[in-house]
XYZ file of C-alpha atoms in Angstrom:
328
model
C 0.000 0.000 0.000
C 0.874 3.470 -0.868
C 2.151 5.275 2.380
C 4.902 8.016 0.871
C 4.492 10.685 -1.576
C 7.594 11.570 -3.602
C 7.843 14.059 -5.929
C 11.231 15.525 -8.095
C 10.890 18.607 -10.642
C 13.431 18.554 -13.532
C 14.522 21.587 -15.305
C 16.271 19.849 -17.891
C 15.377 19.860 -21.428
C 17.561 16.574 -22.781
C 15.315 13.979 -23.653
C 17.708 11.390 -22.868
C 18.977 12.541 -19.874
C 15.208 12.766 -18.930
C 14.293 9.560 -20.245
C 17.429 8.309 -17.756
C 15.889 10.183 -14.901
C 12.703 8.121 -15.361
C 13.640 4.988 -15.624
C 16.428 5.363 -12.363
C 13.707 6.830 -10.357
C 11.197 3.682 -11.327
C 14.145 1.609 -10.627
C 15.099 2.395 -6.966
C 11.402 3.451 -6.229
C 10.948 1.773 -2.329
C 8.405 -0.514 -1.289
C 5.456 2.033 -0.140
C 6.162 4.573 -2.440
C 4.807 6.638 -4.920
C 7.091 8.915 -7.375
C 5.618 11.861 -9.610
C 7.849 13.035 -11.974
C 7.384 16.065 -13.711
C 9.784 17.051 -16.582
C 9.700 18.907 -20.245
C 11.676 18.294 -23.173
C 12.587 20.744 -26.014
C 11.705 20.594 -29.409
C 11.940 16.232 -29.428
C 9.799 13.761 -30.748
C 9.557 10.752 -28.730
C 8.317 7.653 -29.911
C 6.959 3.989 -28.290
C 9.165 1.017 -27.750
C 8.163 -0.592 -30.241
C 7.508 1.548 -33.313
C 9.406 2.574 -36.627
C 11.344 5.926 -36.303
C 10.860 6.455 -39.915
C 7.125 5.402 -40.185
C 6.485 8.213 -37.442
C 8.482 10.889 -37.547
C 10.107 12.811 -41.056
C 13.409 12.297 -38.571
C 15.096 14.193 -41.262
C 13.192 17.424 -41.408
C 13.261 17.392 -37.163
C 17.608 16.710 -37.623
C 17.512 20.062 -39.858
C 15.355 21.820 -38.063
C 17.854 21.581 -34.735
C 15.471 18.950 -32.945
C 16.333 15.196 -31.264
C 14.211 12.023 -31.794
C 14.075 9.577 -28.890
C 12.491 6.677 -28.274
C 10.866 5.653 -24.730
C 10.606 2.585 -22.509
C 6.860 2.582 -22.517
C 4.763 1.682 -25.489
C 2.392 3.951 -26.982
C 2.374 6.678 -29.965
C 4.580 8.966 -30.961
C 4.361 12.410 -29.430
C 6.008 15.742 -29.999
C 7.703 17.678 -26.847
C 8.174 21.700 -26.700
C 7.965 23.851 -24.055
C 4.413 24.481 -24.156
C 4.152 20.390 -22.932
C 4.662 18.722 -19.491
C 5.209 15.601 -18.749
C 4.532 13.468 -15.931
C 5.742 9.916 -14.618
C 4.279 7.710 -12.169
C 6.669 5.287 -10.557
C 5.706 2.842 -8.359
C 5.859 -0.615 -6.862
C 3.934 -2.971 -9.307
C 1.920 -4.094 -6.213
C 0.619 -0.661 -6.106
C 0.215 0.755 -9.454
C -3.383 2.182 -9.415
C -4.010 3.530 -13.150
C -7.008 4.799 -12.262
C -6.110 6.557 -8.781
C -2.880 8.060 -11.375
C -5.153 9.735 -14.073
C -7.393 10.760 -11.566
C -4.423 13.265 -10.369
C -4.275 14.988 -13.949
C -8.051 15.128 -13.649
C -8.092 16.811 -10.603
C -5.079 18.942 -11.126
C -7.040 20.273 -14.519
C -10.698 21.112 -12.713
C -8.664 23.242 -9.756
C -7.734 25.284 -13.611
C -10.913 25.296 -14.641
C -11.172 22.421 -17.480
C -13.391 19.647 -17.255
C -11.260 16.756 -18.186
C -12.415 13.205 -18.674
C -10.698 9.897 -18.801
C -11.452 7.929 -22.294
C -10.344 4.355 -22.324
C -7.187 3.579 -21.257
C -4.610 6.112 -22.768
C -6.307 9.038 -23.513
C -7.636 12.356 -21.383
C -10.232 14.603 -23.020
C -11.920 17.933 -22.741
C -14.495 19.483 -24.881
C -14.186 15.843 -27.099
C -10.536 16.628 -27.666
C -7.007 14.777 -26.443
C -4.612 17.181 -24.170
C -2.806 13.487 -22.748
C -2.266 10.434 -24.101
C -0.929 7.881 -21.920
C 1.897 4.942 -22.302
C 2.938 1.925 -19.407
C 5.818 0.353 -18.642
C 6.949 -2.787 -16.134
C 10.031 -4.343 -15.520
C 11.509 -5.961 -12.112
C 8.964 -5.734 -9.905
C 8.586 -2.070 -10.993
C 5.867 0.308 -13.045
C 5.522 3.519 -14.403
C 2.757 5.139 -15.927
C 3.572 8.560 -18.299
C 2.260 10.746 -20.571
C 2.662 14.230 -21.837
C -0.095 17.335 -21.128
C -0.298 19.560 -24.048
C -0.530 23.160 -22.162
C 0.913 25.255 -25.130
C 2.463 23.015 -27.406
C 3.371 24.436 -31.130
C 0.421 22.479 -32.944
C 2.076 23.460 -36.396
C 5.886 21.771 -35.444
C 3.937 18.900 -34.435
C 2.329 18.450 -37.451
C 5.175 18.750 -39.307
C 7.425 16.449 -37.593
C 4.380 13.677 -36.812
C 3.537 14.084 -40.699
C 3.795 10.671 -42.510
C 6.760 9.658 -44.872
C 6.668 9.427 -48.802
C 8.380 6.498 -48.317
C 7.065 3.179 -50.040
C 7.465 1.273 -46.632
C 6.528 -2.213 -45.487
C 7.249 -1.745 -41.608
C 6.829 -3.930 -38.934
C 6.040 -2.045 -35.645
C 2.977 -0.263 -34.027
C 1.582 2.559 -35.799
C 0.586 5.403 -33.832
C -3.398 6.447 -33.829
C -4.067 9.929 -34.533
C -6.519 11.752 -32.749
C -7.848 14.993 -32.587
C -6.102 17.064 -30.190
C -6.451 20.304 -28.217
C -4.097 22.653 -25.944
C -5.091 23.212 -22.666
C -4.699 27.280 -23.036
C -7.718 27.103 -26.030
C -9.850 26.156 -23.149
C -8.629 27.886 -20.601
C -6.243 31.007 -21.041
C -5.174 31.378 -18.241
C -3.484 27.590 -17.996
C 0.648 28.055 -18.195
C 3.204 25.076 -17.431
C 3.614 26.594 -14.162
C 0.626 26.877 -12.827
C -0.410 23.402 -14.396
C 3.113 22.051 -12.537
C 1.794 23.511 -9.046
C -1.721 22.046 -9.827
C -0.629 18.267 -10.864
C 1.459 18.770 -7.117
C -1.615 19.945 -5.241
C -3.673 17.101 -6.837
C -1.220 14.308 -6.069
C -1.342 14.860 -2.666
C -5.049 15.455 -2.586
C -5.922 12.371 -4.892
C -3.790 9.770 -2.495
C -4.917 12.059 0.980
C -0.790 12.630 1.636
C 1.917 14.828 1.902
C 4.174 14.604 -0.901
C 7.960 15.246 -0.650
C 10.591 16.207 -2.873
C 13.378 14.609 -3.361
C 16.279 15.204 -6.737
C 17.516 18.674 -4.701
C 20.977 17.041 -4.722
C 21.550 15.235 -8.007
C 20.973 11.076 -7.524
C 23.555 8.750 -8.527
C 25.130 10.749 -11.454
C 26.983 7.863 -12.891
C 23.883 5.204 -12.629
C 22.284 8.117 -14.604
C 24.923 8.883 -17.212
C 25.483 5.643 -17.941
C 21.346 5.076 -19.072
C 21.714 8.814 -20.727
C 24.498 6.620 -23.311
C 22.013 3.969 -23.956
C 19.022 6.219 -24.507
C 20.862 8.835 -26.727
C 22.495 5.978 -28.857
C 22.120 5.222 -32.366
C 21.271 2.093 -31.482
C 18.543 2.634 -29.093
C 17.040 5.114 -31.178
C 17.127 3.838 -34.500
C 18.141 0.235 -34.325
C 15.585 -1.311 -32.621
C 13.107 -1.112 -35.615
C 12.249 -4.335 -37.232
C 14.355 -5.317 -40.512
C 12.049 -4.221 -43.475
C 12.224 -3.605 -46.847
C 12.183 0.191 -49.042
C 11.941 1.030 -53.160
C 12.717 4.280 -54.277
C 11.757 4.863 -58.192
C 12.045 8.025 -59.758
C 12.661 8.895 -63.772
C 14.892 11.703 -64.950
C 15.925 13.175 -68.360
C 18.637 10.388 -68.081
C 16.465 7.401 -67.375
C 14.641 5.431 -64.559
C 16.186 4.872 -61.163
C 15.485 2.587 -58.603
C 16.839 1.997 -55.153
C 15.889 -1.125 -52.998
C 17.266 -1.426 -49.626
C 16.922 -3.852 -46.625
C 16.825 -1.864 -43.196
C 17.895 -3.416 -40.887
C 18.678 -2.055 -36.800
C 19.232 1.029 -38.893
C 21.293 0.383 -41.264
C 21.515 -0.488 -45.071
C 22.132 -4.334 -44.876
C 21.672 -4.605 -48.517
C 20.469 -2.824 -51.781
C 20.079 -3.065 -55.323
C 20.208 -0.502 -57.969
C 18.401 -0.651 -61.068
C 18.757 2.033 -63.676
C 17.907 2.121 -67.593
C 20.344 5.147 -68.075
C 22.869 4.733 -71.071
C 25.289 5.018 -69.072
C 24.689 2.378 -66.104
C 28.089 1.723 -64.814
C 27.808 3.871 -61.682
C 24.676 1.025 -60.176
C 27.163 -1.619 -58.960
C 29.397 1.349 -57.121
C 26.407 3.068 -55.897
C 25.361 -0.311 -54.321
C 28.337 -0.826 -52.989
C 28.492 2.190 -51.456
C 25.134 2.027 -49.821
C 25.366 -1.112 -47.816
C 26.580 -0.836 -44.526
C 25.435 3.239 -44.251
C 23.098 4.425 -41.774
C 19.360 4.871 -42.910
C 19.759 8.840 -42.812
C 19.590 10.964 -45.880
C 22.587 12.876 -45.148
C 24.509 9.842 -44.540
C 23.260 8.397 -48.608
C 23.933 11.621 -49.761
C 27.093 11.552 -48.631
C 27.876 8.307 -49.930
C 26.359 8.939 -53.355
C 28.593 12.246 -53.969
C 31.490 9.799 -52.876
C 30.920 7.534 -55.795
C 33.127 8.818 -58.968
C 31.061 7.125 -61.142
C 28.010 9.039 -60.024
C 29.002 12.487 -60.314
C 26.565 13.348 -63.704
C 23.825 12.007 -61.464
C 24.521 13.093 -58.021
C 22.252 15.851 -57.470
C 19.535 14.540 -58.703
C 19.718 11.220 -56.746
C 20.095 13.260 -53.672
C 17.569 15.498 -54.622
C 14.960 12.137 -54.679
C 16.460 10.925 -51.620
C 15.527 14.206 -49.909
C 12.012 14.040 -51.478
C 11.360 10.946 -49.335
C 10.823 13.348 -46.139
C 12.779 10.402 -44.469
């Protein structure tokens, strides 16, 4: 049973060292306790555990643009983080994860700002009809959290952008993420800001479980413990290479002829390709293939390897140029 409120406020705006935050404070949660976690990230897209980076996110529009693409513990849909969002983190002993009791603290913290929000199924928190929280879940070890994000202010237009789906021609394995209809807090009510939305979700965990809550992350925890899971959640690896092999064509004709690209993804990376071309000149395909397998699945990284390939230099631009096109 849940006897001791803990709370810890991060000002940071790494995703990964966030993302590290959560999962140490779920890990050495005590028996008893109950950990809310409130944290923003800037300018990130975050996606589930289990879902394709490139079937989510154009992760090379959000690389130009200056912004980071992580990928959480929990499951769920992909989301887009700026400073108009905050996020919160349950962490608790499995024994005593209590969904419900948990949602019914952003509930409450929303009504003491005026907005009448209502749980709908399992991930999602309404108002007016309209999604301001979606939900994800996570267990491991004898140990739970339950997160999600609360859009407060969030730039609706960046998160369109980044969340838009890919040209590619893509047969993906992984869990696609359900679009829904979504709102900002601050439409509802103006007067709503992070802040006061931080000091509310506070107020309401204490009232919601009939403690005191107390904070804890004044002094920094374990700084290595945390470092060490900022590596492993800021890694190529992590991010990218957990997605499923699958397969990707690329077909465009030019003045020149018809190009085609296959490649085989796999963990991120190019495991294999074929290039097909009916130009009269065709002798840069088998060095352009070459080239390819083995690179990362980025279109900076092909480009780079195209404009390395002699044989390829009439072509160049505009094989780049249809790379790019793929809003990869």
């Amino acid at each position: 049973m849940t006897d001791t409120l803990l709370y810890c406020v991060t000002y940071s705006t790494d995703p990964y060292y966030n993302l590290a935050l959560e999962e140490y404070l779920t890990d050495t949660v005590k028996t008893g306790q109950c950990i809310l976690y409130l944290w923003q990230n800037r300018h990130t897209v975050v996606i589930g555990r289990n879902q394709n980076a490139w079937r989510e996110c154009r992760t090379t529009k959000l690389n130009e643009d200056g912004g980071t693409l992580a990928r959480r513990l929990s499951g769920g849909g992909a989301v887009y983080h700026d400073m108009g969002n905050l996020n919160f983190t349950f962490s608790v002993p499995e024994e005593d994860y209590d969904l419900a009791k948990q949602q019914r603290v952003i509930v409450e913290a929303c009504r003491m700002l005026g907005v009448d929000a209502k749980i709908s199924g399992r991930n999602d928190i309404l108002a007016n009809g309209r999604k301001f929280s979606g939900n994800s879940f996570y267990s491991h070890q004898g140990k739970s959290f339950h997160n999600g994000t609360l859009l407060i202010n969030a730039d609706m237009g960046k998160m369109a952008t980044y969340l838009a789906p890919s040209k590619l021609k893509l047969e993906a394995k992984g869990v696609d993420s359900v679009r829904a209809r979504v709102v900002n807090l601050c439409e509802l009510e103006p007067n709503i800001t992070v802040d006061n939305m931080r000091e509310a979700m506070l107020k309401a965990f204490c009232r919601v479980y009939g403690l005191e809550a107390r904070a804890i992350c004044a002094a920094c925890p374990d700084k290595a413990a945390i470092e060490r899971r900022r590596a492993r959640f800021g890694s190529y690896e992590w991010v990218y290479g957990r997605n499923a092999e699958f397969p990707l064509s690329i077909e465009k004709r030019f003045i020149w002829g018809e190009l085609a690209i296959q490649l085989s993804i796999k963990r991120g990376i190019c495991a294999d390709a074929a290039v097909y071309t009916d130009a009269m000149d065709a002798s840069f395909a088998l060095p352009l293939r070459e080239a390819i397998c083995g690179s990362r699945f980025d279109t900076e990284e092909l480009c780079k390897k195209v404009l390395s390939v002699h044989e390829c230099a009439p072509y160049a631009a505009d094989i780049c140029r249809m790379l790019h096109e793929q809003n990869i």
